[in-house]
PDB file of C-alpha atoms in Angstrom:
ATOM      1  CA  ASP A   1       5.766   5.915 -17.823  1.00 71.00           C
ATOM      2  CA  ALA A   2       5.805   2.407 -16.343  1.00 83.00           C
ATOM      3  CA  ARG A   3       2.763   1.430 -14.319  1.00 92.00           C
ATOM      4  CA  VAL A   4       1.201  -1.590 -12.719  1.00 96.00           C
ATOM      5  CA  THR A   5      -1.974  -2.532 -14.544  1.00 96.00           C
ATOM      6  CA  GLN A   6      -4.901  -4.466 -13.159  1.00 97.00           C
ATOM      7  CA  THR A   7      -7.941  -5.971 -14.823  1.00 97.00           C
ATOM      8  CA  PRO A   8     -10.825  -5.778 -14.458  1.00 97.00           C
ATOM      9  CA  ARG A   9     -11.203  -2.435 -12.721  1.00 96.00           C
ATOM     10  CA  HIS A  10     -14.665  -3.348 -11.496  1.00 96.00           C
ATOM     11  CA  LYS A  11     -16.338  -6.709 -11.040  1.00 97.00           C
ATOM     12  CA  VAL A  12     -19.830  -7.498  -9.833  1.00 98.00           C
ATOM     13  CA  THR A  13     -20.633 -11.157  -9.367  1.00 97.00           C
ATOM     14  CA  GLU A  14     -22.976 -13.416  -7.508  1.00 97.00           C
ATOM     15  CA  MET A  15     -22.079 -15.467  -4.494  1.00 97.00           C
ATOM     16  CA  GLY A  16     -20.547 -18.783  -5.450  1.00 97.00           C
ATOM     17  CA  GLN A  17     -19.055 -17.618  -8.722  1.00 97.00           C
ATOM     18  CA  GLU A  18     -15.357 -17.764  -9.530  1.00 97.00           C
ATOM     19  CA  VAL A  19     -13.529 -14.449  -9.735  1.00 98.00           C
ATOM     20  CA  THR A  20     -10.146 -13.961 -11.380  1.00 98.00           C
ATOM     21  CA  MET A  21      -8.202 -10.738 -11.040  1.00 98.00           C
ATOM     22  CA  ARG A  22      -5.113 -10.047 -13.112  1.00 98.00           C
ATOM     23  CA  CYS A  23      -2.082  -7.899 -12.605  1.00 98.00           C
ATOM     24  CA  GLN A  24       0.760  -6.917 -14.880  1.00 97.00           C
ATOM     25  CA  PRO A  25       3.731  -5.755 -12.799  1.00 96.00           C
ATOM     26  CA  ILE A  26       6.156  -3.122 -13.977  1.00 95.00           C
ATOM     27  CA  LEU A  27       8.649  -4.638 -16.407  1.00 94.00           C
ATOM     28  CA  GLY A  28      11.804  -5.642 -14.585  1.00 91.00           C
ATOM     29  CA  HIS A  29      10.264  -5.778 -11.146  1.00 92.00           C
ATOM     30  CA  ASN A  30      10.755  -9.071  -9.344  1.00 90.00           C
ATOM     31  CA  THR A  31       8.322  -8.752  -6.450  1.00 92.00           C
ATOM     32  CA  VAL A  32       4.541  -8.773  -6.581  1.00 94.00           C
ATOM     33  CA  PHE A  33       2.137  -8.169  -3.716  1.00 94.00           C
ATOM     34  CA  TRP A  34      -1.613  -8.632  -3.474  1.00 96.00           C
ATOM     35  CA  TYR A  35      -3.530  -6.499  -0.969  1.00 95.00           C
ATOM     36  CA  ARG A  36      -7.158  -6.209   0.019  1.00 95.00           C
ATOM     37  CA  GLN A  37      -8.589  -2.929   1.239  1.00 94.00           C
ATOM     38  CA  THR A  38     -11.826  -2.578   3.171  1.00 92.00           C
ATOM     39  CA  MET A  39     -13.173   0.118   5.425  1.00 87.00           C
ATOM     40  CA  MET A  40     -13.171  -2.203   8.397  1.00 87.00           C
ATOM     41  CA  GLN A  41      -9.788  -3.898   8.003  1.00 86.00           C
ATOM     42  CA  GLY A  42      -7.812  -1.318   6.086  1.00 87.00           C
ATOM     43  CA  LEU A  43      -4.988  -2.671   3.914  1.00 90.00           C
ATOM     44  CA  GLU A  44      -4.286  -6.370   4.329  1.00 90.00           C
ATOM     45  CA  LEU A  45      -1.443  -8.224   2.667  1.00 91.00           C
ATOM     46  CA  LEU A  46      -2.765 -11.375   1.016  1.00 94.00           C
ATOM     47  CA  ALA A  47       0.227 -12.726  -0.894  1.00 93.00           C
ATOM     48  CA  TYR A  48       3.802 -11.944  -1.843  1.00 91.00           C
ATOM     49  CA  PHE A  49       5.867 -13.272  -4.727  1.00 92.00           C
ATOM     50  CA  ARG A  50       9.537 -12.827  -5.421  1.00 90.00           C
ATOM     51  CA  ASN A  51      10.972 -14.009  -8.710  1.00 91.00           C
ATOM     52  CA  ARG A  52       7.565 -15.619  -9.328  1.00 93.00           C
ATOM     53  CA  ALA A  53       7.836 -17.836  -6.260  1.00 91.00           C
ATOM     54  CA  PRO A  54       5.246 -17.417  -3.493  1.00 90.00           C
ATOM     55  CA  LEU A  55       7.052 -16.374  -0.321  1.00 86.00           C
ATOM     56  CA  ASP A  56       4.112 -15.584   1.861  1.00 84.00           C
ATOM     57  CA  ASP A  57       0.385 -16.133   1.569  1.00 85.00           C
ATOM     58  CA  SER A  58      -0.432 -16.295   5.246  1.00 83.00           C
ATOM     59  CA  GLY A  59      -2.923 -13.465   4.914  1.00 85.00           C
ATOM     60  CA  MET A  60      -5.009 -15.310   2.367  1.00 90.00           C
ATOM     61  CA  PRO A  61      -7.976 -17.598   3.158  1.00 87.00           C
ATOM     62  CA  LYS A  62      -6.581 -20.826   1.754  1.00 87.00           C
ATOM     63  CA  ASP A  63      -9.855 -22.599   1.201  1.00 92.00           C
ATOM     64  CA  ARG A  64     -11.110 -20.190  -1.441  1.00 96.00           C
ATOM     65  CA  PHE A  65      -8.265 -17.907  -2.503  1.00 96.00           C
ATOM     66  CA  SER A  66      -5.316 -18.750  -4.699  1.00 96.00           C
ATOM     67  CA  ALA A  67      -2.539 -16.636  -6.159  1.00 96.00           C
ATOM     68  CA  GLU A  68      -0.171 -17.521  -8.971  1.00 95.00           C
ATOM     69  CA  MET A  69       2.405 -16.033 -11.286  1.00 96.00           C
ATOM     70  CA  PRO A  70       2.323 -18.015 -14.516  1.00 93.00           C
ATOM     71  CA  ASP A  71       5.066 -15.810 -15.903  1.00 93.00           C
ATOM     72  CA  ALA A  72       6.973 -12.661 -14.985  1.00 93.00           C
ATOM     73  CA  THR A  73       4.418 -10.397 -16.660  1.00 95.00           C
ATOM     74  CA  LEU A  74       1.258 -11.796 -15.095  1.00 97.00           C
ATOM     75  CA  ALA A  75       0.019 -12.371 -11.576  1.00 97.00           C
ATOM     76  CA  THR A  76      -3.453 -13.708 -10.829  1.00 97.00           C
ATOM     77  CA  LEU A  77      -5.652 -13.810  -7.764  1.00 97.00           C
ATOM     78  CA  LYS A  78      -8.604 -16.185  -7.832  1.00 97.00           C
ATOM     79  CA  ILE A  79     -11.522 -16.566  -5.497  1.00 97.00           C
ATOM     80  CA  GLN A  80     -13.610 -19.716  -5.783  1.00 97.00           C
ATOM     81  CA  PRO A  81     -16.316 -19.710  -4.582  1.00 96.00           C
ATOM     82  CA  SER A  82     -16.781 -16.014  -3.910  1.00 97.00           C
ATOM     83  CA  GLU A  83     -18.737 -14.767  -0.894  1.00 96.00           C
ATOM     84  CA  PRO A  84     -20.269 -11.370  -0.059  1.00 96.00           C
ATOM     85  CA  ARG A  85     -17.579 -10.807   2.588  1.00 95.00           C
ATOM     86  CA  ASP A  86     -14.985 -10.839  -0.202  1.00 96.00           C
ATOM     87  CA  SER A  87     -16.332  -7.511  -1.447  1.00 97.00           C
ATOM     88  CA  ALA A  88     -13.384  -5.129  -1.329  1.00 97.00           C
ATOM     89  CA  VAL A  89     -10.821  -3.373  -3.462  1.00 96.00           C
ATOM     90  CA  TYR A  90      -7.947  -5.639  -4.402  1.00 97.00           C
ATOM     91  CA  PHE A  91      -4.616  -4.026  -5.174  1.00 96.00           C
ATOM     92  CA  CYS A  92      -1.564  -5.434  -6.827  1.00 97.00           C
ATOM     93  CA  ALA A  93       1.817  -3.833  -6.246  1.00 95.00           C
ATOM     94  CA  SER A  94       5.234  -4.571  -7.693  1.00 94.00           C
ATOM     95  CA  GLY A  95       8.750  -3.684  -6.699  1.00 91.00           C
ATOM     96  CA  LEU A  96      12.401  -4.490  -7.084  1.00 86.00           C
ATOM     97  CA  ALA A  97      13.817  -6.320  -4.123  1.00 77.00           C
ATOM     98  CA  ARG A  98      17.328  -5.176  -3.439  1.00 71.00           C
ATOM     99  CA  GLN A  99      19.174  -3.664  -0.569  1.00 55.00           C
ATOM    100  CA  GLY A 100      17.943  -0.265   0.462  1.00 53.00           C
ATOM    101  CA  THR A 101      14.771  -0.089  -1.561  1.00 61.00           C
ATOM    102  CA  ASP A 102      11.545  -2.116  -1.159  1.00 72.00           C
ATOM    103  CA  THR A 103       9.451   0.681  -2.598  1.00 85.00           C
ATOM    104  CA  GLN A 104       6.201  -0.755  -3.902  1.00 90.00           C
ATOM    105  CA  TYR A 105       4.255   0.609  -6.854  1.00 92.00           C
ATOM    106  CA  PHE A 106       0.533   0.045  -6.772  1.00 94.00           C
ATOM    107  CA  GLY A 107      -1.953  -0.641  -9.501  1.00 96.00           C
ATOM    108  CA  PRO A 108      -5.336   1.117  -9.677  1.00 94.00           C
ATOM    109  CA  GLY A 109      -7.130  -1.785  -8.015  1.00 96.00           C
ATOM    110  CA  THR A 110     -10.054  -4.078  -8.797  1.00 97.00           C
ATOM    111  CA  ARG A 111     -13.257  -3.178  -7.018  1.00 96.00           C
ATOM    112  CA  LEU A 112     -15.071  -6.443  -6.345  1.00 98.00           C
ATOM    113  CA  THR A 113     -18.713  -6.649  -5.332  1.00 97.00           C
ATOM    114  CA  VAL A 114     -20.133 -10.040  -4.479  1.00 97.00           C
ATOM    115  CA  LEU A 115     -23.921 -10.074  -4.250  1.00 96.00           C
TER     116      LEU A 115
ATOM    117  CA  ALA B   1       7.243  -7.565  13.946  1.00 76.00           C
ATOM    118  CA  GLN B   2       7.671  -3.971  12.911  1.00 86.00           C
ATOM    119  CA  SER B   3       4.704  -1.639  13.137  1.00 91.00           C
ATOM    120  CA  VAL B   4       3.607   1.932  12.580  1.00 94.00           C
ATOM    121  CA  ALA B   5       0.813   3.876  14.209  1.00 96.00           C
ATOM    122  CA  GLN B   6      -1.116   6.801  12.821  1.00 96.00           C
ATOM    123  CA  PRO B   7      -2.879   8.326  15.811  1.00 96.00           C
ATOM    124  CA  GLU B   8      -5.238  10.555  13.848  1.00 96.00           C
ATOM    125  CA  ASP B   9      -8.033   9.225  11.669  1.00 95.00           C
ATOM    126  CA  GLN B  10      -8.559  12.641  10.143  1.00 97.00           C
ATOM    127  CA  VAL B  11      -6.697  15.918   9.915  1.00 98.00           C
ATOM    128  CA  ASN B  12      -8.357  19.132   8.811  1.00 97.00           C
ATOM    129  CA  VAL B  13      -6.343  22.132   7.680  1.00 98.00           C
ATOM    130  CA  ALA B  14      -7.051  25.360   5.839  1.00 97.00           C
ATOM    131  CA  GLU B  15      -5.496  25.880   2.435  1.00 97.00           C
ATOM    132  CA  GLY B  16      -2.222  27.741   2.694  1.00 97.00           C
ATOM    133  CA  ASN B  17      -1.560  26.584   6.234  1.00 97.00           C
ATOM    134  CA  PRO B  18       1.160  24.074   7.082  1.00 97.00           C
ATOM    135  CA  LEU B  19       0.060  20.492   7.539  1.00 97.00           C
ATOM    136  CA  THR B  20       1.382  17.614   9.588  1.00 98.00           C
ATOM    137  CA  VAL B  21       0.270  13.994   9.422  1.00 98.00           C
ATOM    138  CA  LYS B  22       1.664  11.983  12.302  1.00 98.00           C
ATOM    139  CA  CYS B  23       3.284   8.568  12.322  1.00 98.00           C
ATOM    140  CA  THR B  24       5.168   6.720  15.018  1.00 97.00           C
ATOM    141  CA  TYR B  25       7.038   3.481  14.548  1.00 95.00           C
ATOM    142  CA  SER B  26       8.146   0.447  16.493  1.00 94.00           C
ATOM    143  CA  VAL B  27      11.026  -1.535  15.030  1.00 88.00           C
ATOM    144  CA  SER B  28      13.938  -3.689  15.988  1.00 85.00           C
ATOM    145  CA  GLY B  29      17.001  -2.522  14.154  1.00 83.00           C
ATOM    146  CA  ASN B  30      17.173   0.311  11.666  1.00 84.00           C
ATOM    147  CA  PRO B  31      13.817   1.521  10.387  1.00 89.00           C
ATOM    148  CA  TYR B  32      12.989   1.819   6.717  1.00 90.00           C
ATOM    149  CA  LEU B  33       9.969   4.139   6.613  1.00 94.00           C
ATOM    150  CA  PHE B  34       7.636   5.181   3.827  1.00 94.00           C
ATOM    151  CA  TRP B  35       4.732   7.494   3.107  1.00 97.00           C
ATOM    152  CA  TYR B  36       2.073   6.746   0.520  1.00 96.00           C
ATOM    153  CA  VAL B  37      -0.963   8.751  -0.593  1.00 97.00           C
ATOM    154  CA  GLN B  38      -4.252   7.403  -1.915  1.00 95.00           C
ATOM    155  CA  TYR B  39      -6.632   9.597  -3.867  1.00 94.00           C
ATOM    156  CA  PRO B  40     -10.270   8.499  -4.220  1.00 89.00           C
ATOM    157  CA  ASN B  41     -10.720   5.415  -6.386  1.00 85.00           C
ATOM    158  CA  ARG B  42      -6.993   5.147  -6.996  1.00 89.00           C
ATOM    159  CA  GLY B  43      -4.143   2.938  -5.868  1.00 90.00           C
ATOM    160  CA  LEU B  44      -1.545   4.045  -3.370  1.00 93.00           C
ATOM    161  CA  GLN B  45       1.178   6.335  -4.691  1.00 94.00           C
ATOM    162  CA  PHE B  46       4.662   6.462  -3.250  1.00 93.00           C
ATOM    163  CA  LEU B  47       5.541   9.857  -1.738  1.00 95.00           C
ATOM    164  CA  LEU B  48       8.866   9.426   0.008  1.00 95.00           C
ATOM    165  CA  LYS B  49      11.012   7.117   2.094  1.00 93.00           C
ATOM    166  CA  TYR B  50      13.657   7.209   4.792  1.00 93.00           C
ATOM    167  CA  ILE B  51      16.433   4.648   4.609  1.00 87.00           C
ATOM    168  CA  THR B  52      19.411   6.382   6.136  1.00 82.00           C
ATOM    169  CA  GLY B  53      21.124   9.755   6.064  1.00 84.00           C
ATOM    170  CA  ASP B  54      19.470  13.124   6.505  1.00 89.00           C
ATOM    171  CA  ASN B  55      16.581  13.152   8.931  1.00 93.00           C
ATOM    172  CA  LEU B  56      14.582  15.444   6.655  1.00 95.00           C
ATOM    173  CA  VAL B  57      13.416  13.601   3.570  1.00 95.00           C
ATOM    174  CA  LYS B  58      11.915  15.428   0.623  1.00 95.00           C
ATOM    175  CA  GLY B  59       9.362  13.774  -1.598  1.00 94.00           C
ATOM    176  CA  SER B  60       6.776  14.336  -4.284  1.00 91.00           C
ATOM    177  CA  TYR B  61       4.295  17.227  -4.494  1.00 92.00           C
ATOM    178  CA  GLY B  62       6.204  19.374  -2.000  1.00 95.00           C
ATOM    179  CA  PHE B  63       5.874  16.919   0.871  1.00 97.00           C
ATOM    180  CA  GLU B  64       8.637  16.161   3.303  1.00 97.00           C
ATOM    181  CA  ALA B  65       8.989  13.985   6.362  1.00 97.00           C
ATOM    182  CA  GLU B  66      11.139  14.275   9.421  1.00 96.00           C
ATOM    183  CA  PHE B  67      12.692  11.204  10.959  1.00 96.00           C
ATOM    184  CA  ASN B  68      13.104  11.537  14.716  1.00 96.00           C
ATOM    185  CA  LYS B  69      14.840   8.610  16.334  1.00 93.00           C
ATOM    186  CA  SER B  70      14.408   9.737  19.934  1.00 94.00           C
ATOM    187  CA  GLN B  71      10.668  10.151  19.484  1.00 95.00           C
ATOM    188  CA  THR B  72      10.344   7.175  17.082  1.00 95.00           C
ATOM    189  CA  SER B  73       8.368   9.370  14.739  1.00 97.00           C
ATOM    190  CA  PHE B  74       8.239   9.992  11.026  1.00 97.00           C
ATOM    191  CA  HIS B  75       5.733  12.812  10.548  1.00 98.00           C
ATOM    192  CA  LEU B  76       4.704  13.959   7.096  1.00 98.00           C
ATOM    193  CA  LYS B  77       4.722  17.703   6.513  1.00 98.00           C
ATOM    194  CA  LYS B  78       4.023  20.329   3.939  1.00 98.00           C
ATOM    195  CA  PRO B  79       4.609  24.061   4.430  1.00 97.00           C
ATOM    196  CA  SER B  80       1.483  25.184   2.569  1.00 97.00           C
ATOM    197  CA  ALA B  81      -1.464  22.865   2.035  1.00 97.00           C
ATOM    198  CA  LEU B  82      -3.525  22.732  -1.139  1.00 97.00           C
ATOM    199  CA  VAL B  83      -7.110  21.592  -1.548  1.00 96.00           C
ATOM    200  CA  SER B  84      -5.765  19.016  -4.001  1.00 95.00           C
ATOM    201  CA  ASP B  85      -3.729  17.447  -1.164  1.00 97.00           C
ATOM    202  CA  SER B  86      -6.958  16.103   0.311  1.00 97.00           C
ATOM    203  CA  ALA B  87      -6.512  12.339   0.311  1.00 97.00           C
ATOM    204  CA  LEU B  88      -5.797   9.317   2.490  1.00 96.00           C
ATOM    205  CA  TYR B  89      -2.210   9.087   3.712  1.00 97.00           C
ATOM    206  CA  PHE B  90      -0.490   5.900   4.821  1.00 96.00           C
ATOM    207  CA  CYS B  91       2.705   5.498   6.769  1.00 96.00           C
ATOM    208  CA  ALA B  92       4.544   2.188   6.297  1.00 94.00           C
ATOM    209  CA  VAL B  93       7.594   0.367   7.628  1.00 92.00           C
ATOM    210  CA  ARG B  94       9.641  -2.375   6.071  1.00 87.00           C
ATOM    211  CA  ASP B  95       9.075  -5.674   7.821  1.00 82.00           C
ATOM    212  CA  ILE B  96      10.579  -9.112   7.498  1.00 74.00           C
ATOM    213  CA  LEU B  97       8.508 -11.992   6.197  1.00 69.00           C
ATOM    214  CA  THR B  98       8.869 -15.312   7.990  1.00 66.00           C
ATOM    215  CA  GLY B  99       9.178 -17.012   4.630  1.00 62.00           C
ATOM    216  CA  GLY B 100      11.991 -14.721   3.583  1.00 64.00           C
ATOM    217  CA  GLY B 101      12.022 -11.363   1.917  1.00 71.00           C
ATOM    218  CA  ASN B 102      10.602  -8.066   3.010  1.00 77.00           C
ATOM    219  CA  LYS B 103       7.188  -6.526   3.014  1.00 82.00           C
ATOM    220  CA  LEU B 104       5.679  -3.194   3.968  1.00 87.00           C
ATOM    221  CA  THR B 105       3.460  -2.970   7.002  1.00 89.00           C
ATOM    222  CA  PHE B 106       1.024  -0.090   6.626  1.00 92.00           C
ATOM    223  CA  GLY B 107      -0.642   2.081   9.207  1.00 93.00           C
ATOM    224  CA  THR B 108      -4.384   2.541   9.343  1.00 93.00           C
ATOM    225  CA  GLY B 109      -4.300   5.709   7.299  1.00 95.00           C
ATOM    226  CA  THR B 110      -5.085   9.357   8.008  1.00 97.00           C
ATOM    227  CA  GLN B 111      -7.667  11.219   5.977  1.00 97.00           C
ATOM    228  CA  LEU B 112      -6.413  14.710   5.197  1.00 97.00           C
ATOM    229  CA  LYS B 113      -9.004  17.329   4.365  1.00 97.00           C
ATOM    230  CA  VAL B 114      -7.829  20.710   3.134  1.00 97.00           C
ATOM    231  CA  GLU B 115     -10.515  23.370   3.018  1.00 96.00           C
ATOM    232  CA  LEU B 116     -10.660  26.788   1.421  1.00 92.00           C
TER     233      LEU B 116
END
């Protein structure tokens, strides 16, 4: 059955390194969301794309984070340079934006550890 | 902005007993409400949603939720809990993004623990 896939599942890196996380949304979905989950902050929305266009990235630290959708089958979240406080689980979710739905389907997440 | 509140960080229940996970909402206009479940080391899974219609919504794995407009609540329920239901449960509400489009605003989550 159709699922959102994310790579890598786990990433350990050193402070200052660039981190790229990838997401493949469910085929046919036109919305993509990036979330960060930590014990302290819970689930935070970082970015939202609809039809590949960024509609909201107000939750994302602009100086080091960037999100893109090079095509309809790939969304990326980059952190450069990474910091220990970026350690978290990053989830991608996709959905189909139309009246009466807005259900989001989540990927398995990327667990990032920045040393 | 729309919001949901989950007043309990943790709920403990014995297997076979009914369970309730509470959620209250604050919205302007008609609420679109959701429940998601997260098992350890997994992403969130959609359980059910209320858009309009019957106040009792049935979802996956035997869960249901009751929409109560007068109490602004959308509690998740199951008649007979299983140990395998132990997980983190999130309530969510559809919210409007300032840049256009909709998003889901999630509650803080309630850890459900079902014991033998």
